[in-house]
Short mmCIF file of C-alpha atoms in Angstrom, two decimals:
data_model
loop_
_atom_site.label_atom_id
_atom_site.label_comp_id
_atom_site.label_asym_id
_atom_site.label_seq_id
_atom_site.Cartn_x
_atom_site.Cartn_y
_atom_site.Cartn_z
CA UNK A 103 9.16 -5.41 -25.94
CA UNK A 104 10.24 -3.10 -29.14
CA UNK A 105 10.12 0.30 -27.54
CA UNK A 106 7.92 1.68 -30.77
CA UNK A 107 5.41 -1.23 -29.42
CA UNK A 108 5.40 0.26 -26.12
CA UNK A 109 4.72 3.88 -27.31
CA UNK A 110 1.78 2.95 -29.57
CA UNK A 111 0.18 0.87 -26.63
CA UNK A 112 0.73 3.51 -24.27
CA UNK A 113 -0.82 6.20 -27.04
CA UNK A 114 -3.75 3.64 -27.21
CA UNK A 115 -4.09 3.02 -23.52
CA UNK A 116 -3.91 6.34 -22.40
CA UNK A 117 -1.34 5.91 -19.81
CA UNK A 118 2.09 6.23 -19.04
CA UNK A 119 4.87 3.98 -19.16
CA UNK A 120 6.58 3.31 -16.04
CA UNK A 121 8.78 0.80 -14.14
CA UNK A 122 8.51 -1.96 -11.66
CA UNK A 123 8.13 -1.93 -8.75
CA UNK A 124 5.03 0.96 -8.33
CA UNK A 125 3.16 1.81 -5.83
CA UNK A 126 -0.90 1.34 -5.83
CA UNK A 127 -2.98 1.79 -3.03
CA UNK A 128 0.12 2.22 -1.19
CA UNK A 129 1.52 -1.17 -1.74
CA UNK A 130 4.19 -1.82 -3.62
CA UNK A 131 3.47 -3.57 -6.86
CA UNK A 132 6.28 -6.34 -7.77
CA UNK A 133 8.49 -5.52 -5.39
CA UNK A 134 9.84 -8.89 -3.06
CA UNK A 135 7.24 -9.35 -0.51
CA UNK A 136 9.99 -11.17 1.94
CA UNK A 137 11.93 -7.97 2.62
CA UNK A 138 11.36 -5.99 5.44
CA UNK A 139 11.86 -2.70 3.11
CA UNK A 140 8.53 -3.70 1.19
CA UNK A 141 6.18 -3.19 3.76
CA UNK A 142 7.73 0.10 4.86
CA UNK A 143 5.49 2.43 3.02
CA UNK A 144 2.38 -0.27 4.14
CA UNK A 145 3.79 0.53 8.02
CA UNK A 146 4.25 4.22 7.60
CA UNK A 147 0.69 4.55 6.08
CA UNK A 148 -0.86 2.90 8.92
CA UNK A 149 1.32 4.66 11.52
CA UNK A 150 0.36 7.72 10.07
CA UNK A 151 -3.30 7.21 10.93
CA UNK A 152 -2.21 6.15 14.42
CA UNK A 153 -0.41 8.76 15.93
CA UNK A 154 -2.66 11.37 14.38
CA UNK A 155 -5.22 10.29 17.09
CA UNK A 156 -4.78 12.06 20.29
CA UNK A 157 -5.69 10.23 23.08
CA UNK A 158 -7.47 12.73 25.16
CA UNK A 159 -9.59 13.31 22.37
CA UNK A 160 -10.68 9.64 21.44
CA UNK A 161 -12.00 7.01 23.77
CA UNK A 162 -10.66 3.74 23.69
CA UNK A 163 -13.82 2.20 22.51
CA UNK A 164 -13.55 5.16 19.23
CA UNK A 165 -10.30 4.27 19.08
CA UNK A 166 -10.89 0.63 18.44
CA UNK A 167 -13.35 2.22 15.74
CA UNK A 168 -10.94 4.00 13.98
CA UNK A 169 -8.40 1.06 14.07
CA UNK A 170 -10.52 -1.39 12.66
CA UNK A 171 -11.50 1.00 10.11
CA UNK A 172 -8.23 1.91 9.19
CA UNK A 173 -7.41 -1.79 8.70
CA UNK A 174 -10.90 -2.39 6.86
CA UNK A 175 -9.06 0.05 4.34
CA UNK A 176 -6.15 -1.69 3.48
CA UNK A 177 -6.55 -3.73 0.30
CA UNK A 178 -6.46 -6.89 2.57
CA UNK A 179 -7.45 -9.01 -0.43
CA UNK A 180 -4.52 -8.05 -2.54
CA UNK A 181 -1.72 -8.74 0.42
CA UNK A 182 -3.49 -11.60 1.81
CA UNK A 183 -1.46 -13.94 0.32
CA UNK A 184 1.86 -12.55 1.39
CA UNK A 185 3.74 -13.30 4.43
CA UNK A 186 4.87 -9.87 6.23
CA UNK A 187 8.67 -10.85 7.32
CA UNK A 188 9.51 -10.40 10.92
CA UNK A 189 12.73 -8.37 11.35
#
């Protein structure tokens, strides 16, 4: 695409011009969904969530709660398609 294309689009759009892959909702967008490296920032998000729970401070049942909450979250629509590789 003729970079002077690009800029008027952009201008028109309002947005930026950027690069694949990106990240949105914390997935990354076009990046190779067989690689273990892909789903890094997927896993870290989740873990996050996790270990930020204290388990004298949440029961098991709340904490069953919160999981399936957390995973309610995640665009499960959008990766449902992919295959998460094993390592």
């Amino acid at each position: 695409v003729p970079n002077l294309f690009l800029q008027g689009a952009a201008s028109f759009l309002h947005c930026k011009i950027g690069s694949f892959p990106f990240i949105y909702l914390g997935f990354p967008v076009w990046a190779n969904p067989r690689l273990v490296s892909t789903w890094d920032p997927v896993v870290n998000s989740i873990e996050k969530r996790l270990f930020s729970w204290k388990n004298r401070y949440v029961s098991l049942g709340g904490r069953v709660v919160l999981i399936n909450s957390v995973l309610a979250a995640i665009p499960v629509f959008d990766i449902s398609f992919l295959k998460i590789p094993t390592k």
